[in-house]
Coordinates of C-alpha atoms in Angstrom, one line a residue:
M1 CA -7.1 56.6 32.2
P2 CA -10.7 54.6 32.8
V3 CA -11.3 52.2 29.9
Q4 CA -14.5 52.9 28.3
R5 CA -16.5 50.4 26.2
G6 CA -19.0 51.0 23.8
A7 CA -18.2 54.5 22.6
G8 CA -20.5 56.2 20.3
R9 CA -23.9 55.7 22.2
T10 CA -24.9 56.5 25.8
P11 CA -24.2 53.1 28.2
P12 CA -25.8 52.1 30.6
V13 CA -25.2 53.1 34.1
L14 CA -24.8 49.6 35.2
D15 CA -23.6 46.6 33.0
V16 CA -22.8 43.4 35.1
R17 CA -21.7 40.9 32.8
Q18 CA -21.5 36.9 34.1
V19 CA -19.9 38.0 37.2
T20 CA -18.8 35.6 40.0
K21 CA -17.8 35.4 43.4
V22 CA -16.0 32.9 45.1
Y23 CA -14.7 32.7 48.8
G24 CA -11.7 30.2 50.3
E25 CA -10.2 27.9 48.1
G26 CA -11.0 24.1 47.6
D27 CA -13.0 22.2 50.0
A28 CA -13.6 25.2 52.1
S29 CA -14.4 27.7 49.0
V30 CA -18.2 29.1 49.1
Q31 CA -19.7 30.8 45.6
A32 CA -21.4 33.2 46.5
L33 CA -22.6 34.4 43.0
R34 CA -22.9 32.3 40.1
G35 CA -22.6 34.1 36.8
I36 CA -25.0 37.2 37.4
S37 CA -25.7 39.5 34.3
I38 CA -27.7 42.8 35.1
T39 CA -27.9 45.8 33.1
V40 CA -29.5 48.9 34.6
E41 CA -30.5 51.7 32.2
R42 CA -30.3 55.5 33.1
G43 CA -33.3 56.9 35.3
D44 CA -34.5 53.2 36.1
H45 CA -35.2 52.1 40.0
V46 CA -34.3 48.7 40.9
A47 CA -35.0 46.4 44.0
I48 CA -32.4 43.7 44.1
M49 CA -34.1 41.0 46.9
G50 CA -32.7 38.2 48.4
A51 CA -32.9 36.1 51.6
S52 CA -29.8 35.7 53.5
G53 CA -27.3 34.1 52.1
S54 CA -28.7 34.9 48.4
G55 CA -25.8 36.9 47.2
K56 CA -27.7 40.3 47.7
S57 CA -25.0 41.9 50.0
T58 CA -22.0 41.0 47.9
L59 CA -23.4 42.2 44.6
M60 CA -24.3 45.3 46.4
N61 CA -20.4 45.3 47.7
I62 CA -19.2 44.4 44.1
L63 CA -21.6 47.0 42.4
G64 CA -20.4 49.9 44.9
C65 CA -16.4 49.2 43.9
L66 CA -16.2 47.8 47.4
D67 CA -15.2 44.4 46.6
V68 CA -13.8 42.8 43.3
P69 CA -15.3 39.5 41.4
S70 CA -13.8 36.4 40.8
G71 CA -14.9 36.6 37.4
G72 CA -16.7 38.2 34.6
S73 CA -17.2 42.1 34.2
Y74 CA -18.8 45.3 35.9
L75 CA -19.2 48.8 33.9
I76 CA -20.0 52.0 35.5
D77 CA -21.3 54.2 32.6
G78 CA -19.3 52.3 30.2
T79 CA -16.0 52.3 32.4
D80 CA -14.6 49.2 33.2
V81 CA -14.0 48.8 36.7
G82 CA -11.6 45.8 36.5
A83 CA -9.6 48.1 34.4
L84 CA -8.9 50.4 36.9
D85 CA -6.3 50.4 40.1
D86 CA -6.9 51.3 43.2
R87 CA -6.8 54.9 43.2
Q88 CA -8.6 55.1 40.0
Q89 CA -11.6 53.1 41.8
A90 CA -11.6 55.3 44.8
I91 CA -11.9 58.4 42.1
L92 CA -14.9 56.7 40.4
R93 CA -16.5 55.8 43.9
N94 CA -16.4 59.0 44.9
R95 CA -17.8 60.7 41.3
K96 CA -20.2 58.0 40.5
I97 CA -21.8 56.4 43.2
G98 CA -23.6 57.8 46.2
F99 CA -24.2 55.1 48.9
V100 CA -27.0 55.0 51.6
F101 CA -26.6 52.5 54.5
Q102 CA -28.8 50.7 56.5
S103 CA -26.5 52.4 59.6
F104 CA -26.4 56.0 58.1
N105 CA -22.4 56.0 58.8
L106 CA -22.7 59.6 59.6
I107 CA -19.5 61.3 62.1
P108 CA -20.8 61.6 65.3
R109 CA -19.3 64.9 66.0
M110 CA -19.8 66.6 62.4
T111 CA -23.1 68.7 61.9
A112 CA -25.0 67.1 59.3
L113 CA -23.8 70.1 57.0
A114 CA -20.6 69.0 57.6
N115 CA -21.5 65.4 56.9
V116 CA -23.0 66.1 53.8
E117 CA -20.1 68.0 52.0
L118 CA -17.5 65.4 53.0
P119 CA -17.8 63.2 49.8
L120 CA -17.1 67.0 48.3
A121 CA -14.3 67.9 50.6
Y122 CA -12.6 64.6 49.2
G123 CA -13.1 65.0 45.6
G124 CA -11.6 68.8 46.2
V125 CA -14.4 70.7 45.7
G126 CA -13.8 74.4 47.3
A127 CA -15.3 75.4 50.5
G128 CA -17.7 77.6 49.2
D129 CA -19.3 75.2 46.5
R130 CA -19.3 72.6 48.8
R131 CA -21.7 74.5 51.4
R132 CA -23.6 75.7 48.3
R133 CA -24.1 72.0 47.2
A134 CA -24.5 70.7 50.4
L135 CA -27.1 73.1 51.6
A136 CA -29.1 72.1 48.1
A137 CA -28.8 68.8 49.0
L138 CA -30.4 69.2 52.8
D139 CA -32.8 71.3 51.4
Q140 CA -33.6 68.5 49.0
V141 CA -34.4 66.0 51.5
G142 CA -36.1 68.5 54.2
L143 CA -33.9 69.3 55.8
S144 CA -32.7 72.9 55.6
D145 CA -33.7 73.6 59.3
R146 CA -31.1 70.7 61.0
V147 CA -28.1 71.9 58.9
H148 CA -26.2 72.4 61.8
H149 CA -27.4 69.5 64.3
E150 CA -25.1 67.0 65.0
P151 CA -26.3 63.4 64.5
N152 CA -26.9 62.6 68.2
E153 CA -29.7 65.6 67.8
L154 CA -31.5 64.2 65.0
S155 CA -34.2 61.1 64.7
G156 CA -33.5 58.1 63.0
G157 CA -35.2 59.2 60.3
Q158 CA -33.4 62.6 60.0
Q159 CA -30.2 60.8 60.3
Q160 CA -31.2 58.4 57.1
R161 CA -32.0 61.7 55.1
V162 CA -28.7 63.1 55.9
A163 CA -27.3 60.3 54.4
V164 CA -29.2 60.6 51.2
A165 CA -28.2 64.1 51.0
R166 CA -25.0 62.9 51.2
A167 CA -24.9 60.6 48.9
L168 CA -26.5 63.2 46.2
V169 CA -24.1 65.9 46.7
T170 CA -21.7 64.7 44.3
A171 CA -24.6 64.0 41.6
P172 CA -23.8 60.6 41.3
S173 CA -24.8 58.6 38.1
L174 CA -26.2 55.6 40.8
L175 CA -27.9 56.3 44.0
L176 CA -26.9 52.8 45.9
A177 CA -29.2 52.2 49.0
D178 CA -28.3 49.2 51.4
E179 CA -31.4 48.3 53.7
P180 CA -32.0 52.2 54.1
T181 CA -34.9 51.9 56.2
G182 CA -33.9 48.8 58.0
N183 CA -33.3 50.9 61.2
L184 CA -36.5 53.1 60.9
D185 CA -39.7 53.2 62.6
T186 CA -43.0 53.4 60.6
K187 CA -43.5 56.8 60.1
S188 CA -39.3 57.5 59.1
T189 CA -39.9 54.6 56.3
A190 CA -42.4 56.1 54.7
D191 CA -40.7 59.6 54.5
V192 CA -37.2 57.8 53.4
L193 CA -39.5 56.1 50.6
A194 CA -40.7 59.2 49.5
I195 CA -38.2 61.2 49.2
L196 CA -36.6 58.0 47.2
D197 CA -39.6 58.2 44.8
R198 CA -39.4 61.7 44.1
L199 CA -35.6 61.1 42.9
S200 CA -36.7 58.1 40.9
D201 CA -39.5 60.2 39.3
A202 CA -36.7 63.1 38.9
G203 CA -34.6 60.8 36.7
R204 CA -32.1 59.4 39.3
T205 CA -30.8 56.1 38.4
I206 CA -31.5 54.0 41.8
V207 CA -30.6 50.4 43.1
V208 CA -31.8 49.4 46.7
I209 CA -30.4 46.6 48.3
T210 CA -33.4 44.9 50.3
H211 CA -35.6 41.8 51.7
E212 CA -38.7 44.0 52.3
D213 CA -41.4 43.8 50.2
D214 CA -43.1 47.1 50.7
V215 CA -39.6 48.9 49.7
A216 CA -39.7 46.8 46.7
T217 CA -43.1 48.1 45.8
H218 CA -41.5 51.4 45.3
A219 CA -39.3 50.0 42.8
K220 CA -39.7 50.3 39.0
R221 CA -38.2 46.6 38.3
I222 CA -37.3 43.9 41.4
I223 CA -34.6 41.4 40.4
R224 CA -34.3 38.6 42.8
L225 CA -31.8 36.5 43.7
V226 CA -31.5 32.6 45.5
D227 CA -28.0 30.8 45.8
G228 CA -26.4 34.0 44.0
M229 CA -28.3 33.2 40.6
V230 CA -30.8 35.8 39.3
V231 CA -34.1 33.6 39.3
E232 CA -36.6 36.8 38.8
D233 CA -36.6 40.2 36.9
H234 CA -39.7 41.7 36.0
R235 CA -40.8 45.4 35.7
Q236 CA -43.3 47.1 37.7
A237 CA -42.9 50.3 35.7
P238 CA -41.3 51.6 32.7
V239 CA -38.1 53.8 33.0
D240 CA -39.1 57.3 31.8
G241 CA -37.6 59.2 29.1
P242 CA -34.4 61.5 29.2
P243 CA -34.0 63.0 32.8
P244 CA -34.9 66.3 33.7
R245 CA -31.8 68.7 35.4
L246 CA -31.7 67.8 39.2
A247 CA -31.7 70.5 41.7
S248 CA -28.2 69.3 42.6
Q249 CA -27.3 69.6 38.8
V250 CA -27.9 72.8 38.7
V251 CA -26.4 74.3 41.7
R252 CA -23.2 72.7 40.7
D253 CA -23.3 74.4 37.0
R254 CA -23.7 77.8 38.9

């Protein structure tokens, strides 16, 4: 069973404690992260920034449970990820984290609807409920008229919106986006950032990994990394109060 800390209070969505990451051994070792500590409360919208080699991609992989730290600890919703075995981590990824990647990562010969249903299928959700929730998620990102289109029939911006819908469909604790506008033109970038803004206003917890200042200006808080260390952490807007019920949660509860 997942190990929980801090029972009796609502834990932060993310609690990163003195996390380090070292690649290689001896003289060939590279210290990618040097004692990172970050707390992200529910409803926050955080941009993690840094140049190439700053450690932001390594940190993203650890936050997404795609890699393990060399030292320190990492909790999601109070669950200590380091105490979980591989199967438990896979379950936690499926239920707690919605991923949005720069390259979209859609399955080519599957419709938008089928792509969005995938995380629910992996989670054992029945076909009828999967379809209902996937349609609601696609409607949230403005693609209710594209549900039966395959990725090659969609623009880059539309593909990324499908990816956002797929990330939302499980109603995760965290939306984790890695350079979500990196492959998009100016208009598509504005469309995707507007969706993230709406989700943030609705109470979603969002962490965006980016090197683009224009993307970071949409966040409530900016964390900047240099050489595997946090060198800046400042807030641009307050975290809102308790989030309202989101559309995907309403669908799921029916």
